Amino acid sequence: MEHHLLHICLQSLKDNNNPPSLQALASLRSLIINPNTSDSTIYSILETLTHSLQLSTNSLTTHHHILKLLTDLASHRTHLSSQILNSIHSSSLLFTESTQIAAESLTSLASFSNSDQNKIGDQLYISLCFASTSASARLRLLRNGERLGIGTHMLFTVFLGFTKDPYPYVRKASLDGLLGLCKSCDLFEDISVTEGCYCRAIELLQDNEHSVRSAAIRVVCEWGQMLIAAKEGNDKIAQSNQVFVQICSMVRDMSVEVRVEAFNALGKIKLVSEDILLQTISKKVLAILKEKNSHGQCTAERFEILASSYAGAFMHGLEDEFHEVRKSACNSLRIHTILYAEFARQSLSLLMDMLNDDSMAVRLEALEALHHMATFDCLNVQEIHMHMFLGSLLDSCDLIRSTARKIFKLVKLPDLNLFRLSIHGLLQNLERYSKDEADVFSVLFFMGRSHGNFAAHIVKEVSQEIEPVLEGQLGLDSARVAAFLVLAISAPLSQNQNGQIIPPRLFSYAVTLLGRISCALSEVVDQDTLLAYLSQCSRSSTLGAEVEVESLLPVVDDVVLTRTKKDVNNPVEVPMLQTGNENSKVQPVTSCELEYLATSIVECQADELDEVMKSVNLILARVRDAWLLVQSRCTNVALRALRDCKRELAMLTSTSLESSGAMAFTLQYLQVMKLFAKIWEHAVWKIRSNETGGLEYLFGKLDMRLRELRYRYIGFSKEEELYVLELIAVACMLRLSKVEISCSPTTMKKLSAIISHIEILNDKGSIEPSNILMDAKQTVHEIESSKAGISCSLFVITKLDDFFTLKQFSLCSRVRHINAELNVPGNDSENPLHFVSGLPVAIPLDITLYNVSSENRFWLTMRMSEESTQFVFLDLNILGGCNEVKKFTFMAPFYRTPKACSFSLWISIGMECALEDCHILKHCGGPRRDLVYLFQEKEVHFVLGSEGVKGFLIFHMPRILIAFSLCFSRSWIHQLIIDLCFYLIIIAMVRA
């Protein structure tokens, strides 16, 4: 059958009078991609295709299909790639009069990545570029110039020349090429060359096509910064001002895309004069600019035109009708607010107005700008701003409220009235959203430390609310009272508390709320240290009223509590200070001893964490080097390097939860990259056999590992979370790229969900969209728009090969590992649990959970076989809440006891993937989404107990005897058996 199909297809190719049919070409491609096609057939196909390239009678369409088949052949039979490259090189296609055919040939050459044989001469390339009459051919040549080995200076000449092409897409490709040259190398020492490219990009700012104008803005920004770097002194500032003003002229463009690109570029210009920045937030030309121009720098008319080009630029952006533009303007304005105090003061009113914007993304971006200003101590809030500012604390979006509270942690308030308004706003936040309690308490603690006198005044004003009510009972169940107590205990830690004494009894009241307060302040101080601090301060009444505040605070380590502003979002965890077991009483410790002990433990464990993190990041750096080996087709060497990393990681020791979380994450990451390397051989290099079953197993294992990487680790920074999501997107694209595996709707839905999540994270900050995100969006669009999703598979592989280069990844944040331990006391194969057949059995379980929260949903899975699995929901609220380490005993009911003398049960704990909306399960009474399991299944052994045997005989023996009596009907034996059945039934009723 194979030879018959080959004969028909090859005859179609050899027929010079009629072009080959699409059906014949598709059949030929099916032979090429089939891994079971014999080598003789493959060589026959290669010989015929190579011969067909030399035929001048073939049409452009035929040449296109032949080159496509050769590309497929090279990708699926890598050992033939060199021969195919030589065939294309030796053919006359590169020198044919049809530049479109030549461009197709060069595109095929460029598809052979990482090969020195696909390079062509600069002369041939430039002749094809300028001789081509087809816009599509020129577009292909421009996009593949770098991959064809063309010299940088020659590419610069070609790109600059084609910026005057009549077709807009060619002009855009030329500008993109110039942008790539700017980012990839620094070979343009002649400043006149840089100025020439910069001036040409300025001309294209007035292009008729919006995509060309957008590309021109990017080139003006990047090449303009090259000019700025080449200048010195005042010339550097003048050049920076010029670039800034040129980009400002585009913020009123008719295209939304261009306006967004303009504001993105404005945020990249770091050095701008204060007068120009002030003019961008005022639509009226300022007097200071007129005064500077009075020295005759330019005519009055010319000055008015120049000043009007950037006057009110940021105001226009903030008032734009499209939220994308307003968001970009807020982001750009944030970058410049920290340069000049006057500009920050005037920009503050504009940003405060944006807090009332209809778009949540714009409000969030405005708050991020205010947080940026507060971090660099240039946020001077006035009473006129407080209404808008406090309104963010009552926003319905959790993220906006959280960002607003971060600003209150850093802001310095000038008077008591503003401080009182801020406290009132935080209490309103607490009353309306009780789930924000821990974060509100943390903010109050930081505000009390920053404004000690103000905090003491507030506590004095509300002292009647804190004091005991009727019969000496405290109203400590009130969140409002607890908030005032947090404010009270933070005031003595302030450096500016002058003579304001907090009554010692308030510290005693705070001890009764130790759990709630320590949970809120876990980022700053541990529970034992806080307890010692409260105890010491509550006993200070014996020292007299004249005691100094500093003498009350030897317990709390100042290094722990005094942190810089930049550390507020990345808190340093304080290790637990062990003072005894749970049953022991708090022993009196001298101040010096306690301070020395706390400081030594903190320093020791901090040093250990630093050493572990340093070793972990070195291992992560070696993973990237191993991936470069995978891209160089040295997969076996890469796998060996990953195994070495795993052995090196196993040699590290850890005694703290912080370092163990980082080590567990690194181990999981190594396993993920090992699977990626194996799948890469299948999907991209075609080195291993393409057996679908084995590949499906690898994909399933990779999906499970990535799901664990996403859900079992918390505390990621935004960049780290984006990195994990991009790995998931790459896995989905690899699965979609396989011809043998259909484009599953589940995979498509999952990829779309990941893209949406990445875009949401990108919207929260100034992180540029990565190539993986743009490639994934294009892949989804092409597959959805294609009638046969399989047709896009080669595109996906090519794009992955081009763009997926593993980025340098390191752990900067405190990663915590959601983990669990489960034990069945006294159970093993020799000491099984007893059960009664058909009746439920209770299984005693000792469970320990690490780093869990109330948002997580945990399920106990009990599996007797693949088809028989029972789920039991673990409600942490009922079981006692959530802590960093939580231990409890749980009696798990199992209802499906079999009719057997013994059986085994496999038990595990799974956490429901809250964000896996693309895969909803239909378990009756079980989880609705996929589970990630927190440890390997534990086997529990059961045996039918003695009572179980008796019950079995009593309840089932009558049925057996009645069936047996039928054999002796109408005899005395029959009557005897019936009587025995009645006796057994009576015994069963008595037992019941």
mmCIF file with all atom_site columns, C-alpha atoms in Angstrom, residues 954 958 961 975-990:
data_model
loop_
_atom_site.group_PDB
_atom_site.id
_atom_site.type_symbol
_atom_site.label_atom_id
_atom_site.label_alt_id
_atom_site.label_comp_id
_atom_site.label_asym_id
_atom_site.label_entity_id
_atom_site.label_seq_id
_atom_site.pdbx_PDB_ins_code
_atom_site.Cartn_x
_atom_site.Cartn_y
_atom_site.Cartn_z
_atom_site.occupancy
_atom_site.B_iso_or_equiv
_atom_site.pdbx_formal_charge
_atom_site.auth_seq_id
_atom_site.auth_comp_id
_atom_site.auth_asym_id
_atom_site.auth_atom_id
_atom_site.pdbx_PDB_model_num
ATOM 1  C CA . ILE A 1 954 ? -25.585 -14.755 62.218 1.00 0.00 ? 954 ILE A CA 1
ATOM 2  C CA . PRO A 1 958 ? -30.185 -18.305 57.624 1.00 0.00 ? 958 PRO A CA 1
ATOM 3  C CA . LEU A 1 961 ? -29.620 -22.882 55.459 1.00 0.00 ? 961 LEU A CA 1
ATOM 4  C CA . GLN A 1 975 ? -38.186 -29.128 59.387 1.00 0.00 ? 975 GLN A CA 1
ATOM 5  C CA . LEU A 1 976 ? -35.022 -29.217 61.489 1.00 0.00 ? 976 LEU A CA 1
ATOM 6  C CA . ILE A 1 977 ? -33.243 -26.750 59.200 1.00 0.00 ? 977 ILE A CA 1
ATOM 7  C CA . ILE A 1 978 ? -36.240 -24.374 59.259 1.00 0.00 ? 978 ILE A CA 1
ATOM 8  C CA . ASP A 1 979 ? -36.265 -24.422 63.072 1.00 0.00 ? 979 ASP A CA 1
ATOM 9  C CA . LEU A 1 980 ? -32.535 -23.642 63.134 1.00 0.00 ? 980 LEU A CA 1
ATOM 10 C CA . CYS A 1 981 ? -33.099 -20.666 60.852 1.00 0.00 ? 981 CYS A CA 1
ATOM 11 C CA . PHE A 1 982 ? -35.707 -19.271 63.251 1.00 0.00 ? 982 PHE A CA 1
ATOM 12 C CA . TYR A 1 983 ? -33.297 -19.581 66.186 1.00 0.00 ? 983 TYR A CA 1
ATOM 13 C CA . LEU A 1 984 ? -30.588 -17.727 64.265 1.00 0.00 ? 984 LEU A CA 1
ATOM 14 C CA . ILE A 1 985 ? -33.013 -14.949 63.269 1.00 0.00 ? 985 ILE A CA 1
ATOM 15 C CA . ILE A 1 986 ? -34.079 -14.506 66.920 1.00 0.00 ? 986 ILE A CA 1
ATOM 16 C CA . ILE A 1 987 ? -30.408 -14.266 67.982 1.00 0.00 ? 987 ILE A CA 1
ATOM 17 C CA . ALA A 1 988 ? -29.797 -11.640 65.283 1.00 0.00 ? 988 ALA A CA 1
ATOM 18 C CA . MET A 1 989 ? -32.785 -9.595  66.493 1.00 0.00 ? 989 MET A CA 1
ATOM 19 C CA . VAL A 1 990 ? -31.514 -9.751  70.087 1.00 0.00 ? 990 VAL A CA 1
#
